[in-house]
Amino acid sequence: IGERVVLGEGSLVVAPQVVLDDGVELGAGATVRCEEVVAIGAETQFGPNLELLCRRAFVGSNVWGGRDVRFGGGGHRDPWAVLAVGDLAFVGDEAFVNLCRPVLIGREVFLTMRSLIVTHNVGHSLLEGFENKFAPVVLEDRSQIGLGVVVYAGCRVGAESIVASNSYVTGDIAAGAFAI
């Protein structure tokens, strides 16, 4: 645990291996509870009501998370439930990242307000021909995810690409592209 670390009023960390670098701040309703390890880089801040539930979490330096950000979901204890967030990333208010497969968020990524990343779906029966998909999601360096975007399991959003607000991403987005 580094210097100037601030844990909010309702904090509960619990991970067997914890690394919190200098100046880390977790909001008033923090949880964390990673099954194996959590490592958070210097000067990273998350606002009130953070929940970070997964197997392993690695969050870079100078990451900013808004209010009511949530990482976790029903499959957060799966062996593949891994979160990696690069330095200088931004996670907007009310963003939800479902973790049952790896989610890799690159350096300087903007995941804006009310965005949703899902790594699996649970739907109707496979026997009736419906898809049941479990897959990682990758947001490459400096990509931007607009307001209210849903990024579906198995998608890769290329470096420096922009996904317009209220879009639903079901396939890969090329680097430098504008997707709507």
Short mmCIF file of C-alpha atoms in Angstrom, two decimals:
data_model
loop_
_atom_site.label_atom_id
_atom_site.label_comp_id
_atom_site.label_asym_id
_atom_site.label_seq_id
_atom_site.Cartn_x
_atom_site.Cartn_y
_atom_site.Cartn_z
CA ILE A 1 0.00 0.00 0.00
CA GLY A 2 1.54 3.29 -1.12
CA GLU A 3 1.44 6.72 0.44
CA ARG A 4 -1.67 8.96 0.36
CA VAL A 5 -4.01 6.02 -0.37
CA VAL A 6 -7.62 6.87 0.46
CA LEU A 7 -10.19 4.13 0.96
CA GLY A 8 -13.82 5.27 1.06
CA GLU A 9 -16.26 4.88 3.89
CA GLY A 10 -17.63 1.46 2.85
CA SER A 11 -14.35 -0.03 1.60
CA LEU A 12 -13.75 -3.77 1.65
CA VAL A 13 -10.79 -5.03 -0.38
CA VAL A 14 -10.31 -8.78 0.53
CA ALA A 15 -8.08 -9.88 -2.43
CA PRO A 16 -5.26 -12.15 -1.23
CA GLN A 17 -2.72 -9.99 -3.10
CA VAL A 18 -3.25 -6.22 -3.06
CA VAL A 19 -1.07 -3.51 -4.58
CA LEU A 20 -2.31 0.08 -4.26
CA ASP A 21 0.27 2.58 -5.51
CA ASP A 22 0.73 6.14 -4.22
CA GLY A 23 -2.30 8.40 -4.32
CA VAL A 24 -4.93 5.75 -5.15
CA GLU A 25 -8.45 6.79 -4.10
CA LEU A 26 -11.44 4.45 -3.97
CA GLY A 27 -14.87 6.02 -3.49
CA ALA A 28 -17.29 5.90 -0.61
CA GLY A 29 -18.99 2.63 -1.56
CA ALA A 30 -15.87 0.77 -2.74
CA THR A 31 -15.73 -3.03 -2.69
CA VAL A 32 -12.99 -4.78 -4.80
CA ARG A 33 -12.99 -8.51 -3.66
CA CYS A 34 -10.85 -9.89 -6.52
CA GLU A 35 -10.36 -13.63 -6.06
CA GLU A 36 -6.59 -13.63 -6.69
CA VAL A 37 -5.00 -10.20 -7.12
CA VAL A 38 -5.76 -6.50 -7.54
CA ALA A 39 -3.10 -3.97 -8.53
CA ILE A 40 -3.96 -0.29 -8.99
CA GLY A 41 -1.44 2.27 -10.25
CA ALA A 42 -0.50 5.67 -8.88
CA GLU A 43 -3.01 8.52 -8.72
CA THR A 44 -5.93 6.36 -9.94
CA GLN A 45 -9.32 7.49 -8.60
CA PHE A 46 -12.80 5.99 -8.60
CA GLY A 47 -15.84 7.88 -7.34
CA PRO A 48 -18.60 6.70 -5.02
CA ASN A 49 -20.11 3.22 -5.29
CA LEU A 50 -17.25 1.45 -7.10
CA GLU A 51 -17.56 -2.32 -7.26
CA LEU A 52 -14.68 -4.31 -8.75
CA LEU A 53 -15.39 -8.03 -8.78
CA CYS A 54 -13.28 -10.41 -10.85
CA ARG A 55 -10.56 -13.02 -10.62
CA ARG A 56 -7.63 -10.65 -11.38
CA ALA A 57 -7.57 -6.87 -11.89
CA PHE A 58 -4.70 -4.71 -13.10
CA VAL A 59 -5.53 -0.99 -13.34
CA GLY A 60 -2.89 1.46 -14.56
CA SER A 61 -1.79 4.85 -13.30
CA ASN A 62 -3.86 8.03 -13.53
CA VAL A 63 -7.08 6.20 -14.39
CA TRP A 64 -10.22 8.12 -13.53
CA GLY A 65 -13.57 6.46 -12.84
CA GLY A 66 -16.82 8.34 -12.39
CA ARG A 67 -19.68 7.70 -10.02
CA ASP A 68 -21.53 4.39 -10.01
CA VAL A 69 -18.89 2.63 -12.13
CA ARG A 70 -19.21 -1.13 -11.81
CA PHE A 71 -16.87 -3.95 -12.85
CA GLY A 72 -18.15 -7.46 -12.22
CA GLY A 73 -21.31 -9.31 -13.06
CA GLY A 74 -22.54 -12.85 -12.72
CA GLY A 75 -19.42 -14.57 -14.04
CA HIS A 76 -16.88 -12.53 -12.07
CA ARG A 77 -15.47 -15.64 -10.36
CA ASP A 78 -14.72 -17.51 -13.58
CA PRO A 79 -11.03 -18.40 -14.04
CA TRP A 80 -10.92 -16.11 -17.10
CA ALA A 81 -12.50 -13.09 -15.38
CA VAL A 82 -9.57 -10.71 -15.83
CA LEU A 83 -9.56 -6.91 -16.10
CA ALA A 84 -6.63 -4.88 -17.42
CA VAL A 85 -6.91 -1.10 -17.77
CA GLY A 86 -4.07 0.98 -19.24
CA ASP A 87 -2.67 4.23 -17.91
CA LEU A 88 -4.65 7.46 -18.33
CA ALA A 89 -7.94 5.70 -19.14
CA PHE A 90 -11.28 7.33 -18.36
CA VAL A 91 -14.34 5.36 -17.23
CA GLY A 92 -17.46 7.52 -17.21
CA ASP A 93 -20.39 7.65 -14.80
CA GLU A 94 -22.60 4.56 -14.65
CA ALA A 95 -20.36 2.48 -16.94
CA PHE A 96 -20.68 -1.28 -16.45
CA VAL A 97 -18.04 -3.79 -17.49
CA ASN A 98 -19.22 -7.40 -17.29
CA LEU A 99 -16.31 -9.67 -16.40
CA CYS A 100 -16.50 -13.37 -17.00
CA ARG A 101 -13.90 -13.32 -19.79
CA PRO A 102 -10.91 -10.96 -20.13
CA VAL A 103 -11.56 -7.27 -20.75
CA LEU A 104 -8.52 -5.34 -21.90
CA ILE A 105 -8.90 -1.57 -21.92
CA GLY A 106 -5.87 0.16 -23.44
CA ARG A 107 -3.94 3.28 -22.62
CA GLU A 108 -5.85 6.61 -22.86
CA VAL A 109 -9.17 4.91 -23.67
CA PHE A 110 -12.40 6.85 -23.10
CA LEU A 111 -15.21 4.56 -21.97
CA THR A 112 -17.90 7.19 -21.54
CA MET A 113 -21.04 7.51 -19.47
CA ARG A 114 -23.51 4.60 -19.37
CA SER A 115 -21.34 2.41 -21.61
CA LEU A 116 -21.71 -1.33 -21.29
CA ILE A 117 -19.17 -4.03 -22.08
CA VAL A 118 -20.44 -7.61 -22.01
CA THR A 119 -18.29 -10.75 -22.20
CA HIS A 120 -21.16 -13.22 -22.38
CA ASN A 121 -24.80 -13.45 -23.12
CA VAL A 122 -27.39 -15.64 -21.53
CA GLY A 123 -30.33 -16.21 -23.73
CA HIS A 124 -32.67 -18.78 -25.04
CA SER A 125 -31.76 -22.43 -25.43
CA LEU A 126 -28.90 -23.52 -27.68
CA LEU A 127 -31.11 -26.49 -28.55
CA GLU A 128 -33.53 -24.03 -30.14
CA GLY A 129 -30.76 -22.47 -32.27
CA PHE A 130 -29.96 -19.42 -30.17
CA GLU A 131 -26.38 -18.22 -29.70
CA ASN A 132 -24.65 -18.55 -26.36
CA LYS A 133 -21.36 -16.65 -26.54
CA PHE A 134 -18.52 -16.20 -24.03
CA ALA A 135 -15.57 -14.15 -25.32
CA PRO A 136 -13.10 -11.41 -24.32
CA VAL A 137 -13.38 -7.73 -25.29
CA VAL A 138 -10.46 -5.48 -26.27
CA LEU A 139 -10.49 -1.68 -26.46
CA GLU A 140 -7.16 -0.71 -28.00
CA ASP A 141 -5.12 2.38 -27.08
CA ARG A 142 -6.80 5.77 -27.48
CA SER A 143 -10.11 4.33 -28.67
CA GLN A 144 -13.26 6.19 -27.65
CA ILE A 145 -16.56 4.57 -26.71
CA GLY A 146 -19.47 7.05 -26.86
CA LEU A 147 -22.36 7.56 -24.46
CA GLY A 148 -24.58 4.54 -23.99
CA VAL A 149 -22.60 2.21 -26.28
CA VAL A 150 -22.88 -1.57 -25.85
CA VAL A 151 -19.77 -3.56 -26.81
CA TYR A 152 -20.69 -7.20 -27.28
CA ALA A 153 -18.64 -10.29 -26.36
CA GLY A 154 -15.74 -11.06 -28.68
CA CYS A 155 -15.30 -7.55 -30.13
CA ARG A 156 -12.07 -5.63 -30.64
CA VAL A 157 -12.23 -1.85 -31.00
CA GLY A 158 -9.09 -0.71 -32.84
CA ALA A 159 -6.59 1.91 -31.74
CA GLU A 160 -7.72 5.52 -32.11
CA SER A 161 -11.15 4.53 -33.38
CA ILE A 162 -14.37 6.20 -32.25
CA VAL A 163 -17.68 4.46 -31.63
CA ALA A 164 -20.60 6.91 -31.78
CA SER A 165 -23.03 7.26 -28.89
CA ASN A 166 -25.88 4.76 -28.58
CA SER A 167 -24.20 2.27 -30.93
CA TYR A 168 -24.23 -1.50 -30.50
CA VAL A 169 -20.89 -3.08 -31.42
CA THR A 170 -21.22 -6.71 -32.60
CA GLY A 171 -17.97 -7.07 -34.57
CA ASP A 172 -14.45 -5.71 -34.76
CA ILE A 173 -13.85 -2.01 -35.46
CA ALA A 174 -10.72 -1.20 -37.48
CA ALA A 175 -8.03 1.07 -36.09
CA GLY A 176 -8.73 4.74 -36.77
CA ALA A 177 -12.33 4.08 -37.89
CA PHE A 178 -15.48 5.98 -36.97
CA ALA A 179 -18.30 3.52 -36.26
CA ILE A 180 -21.97 4.38 -35.87
#
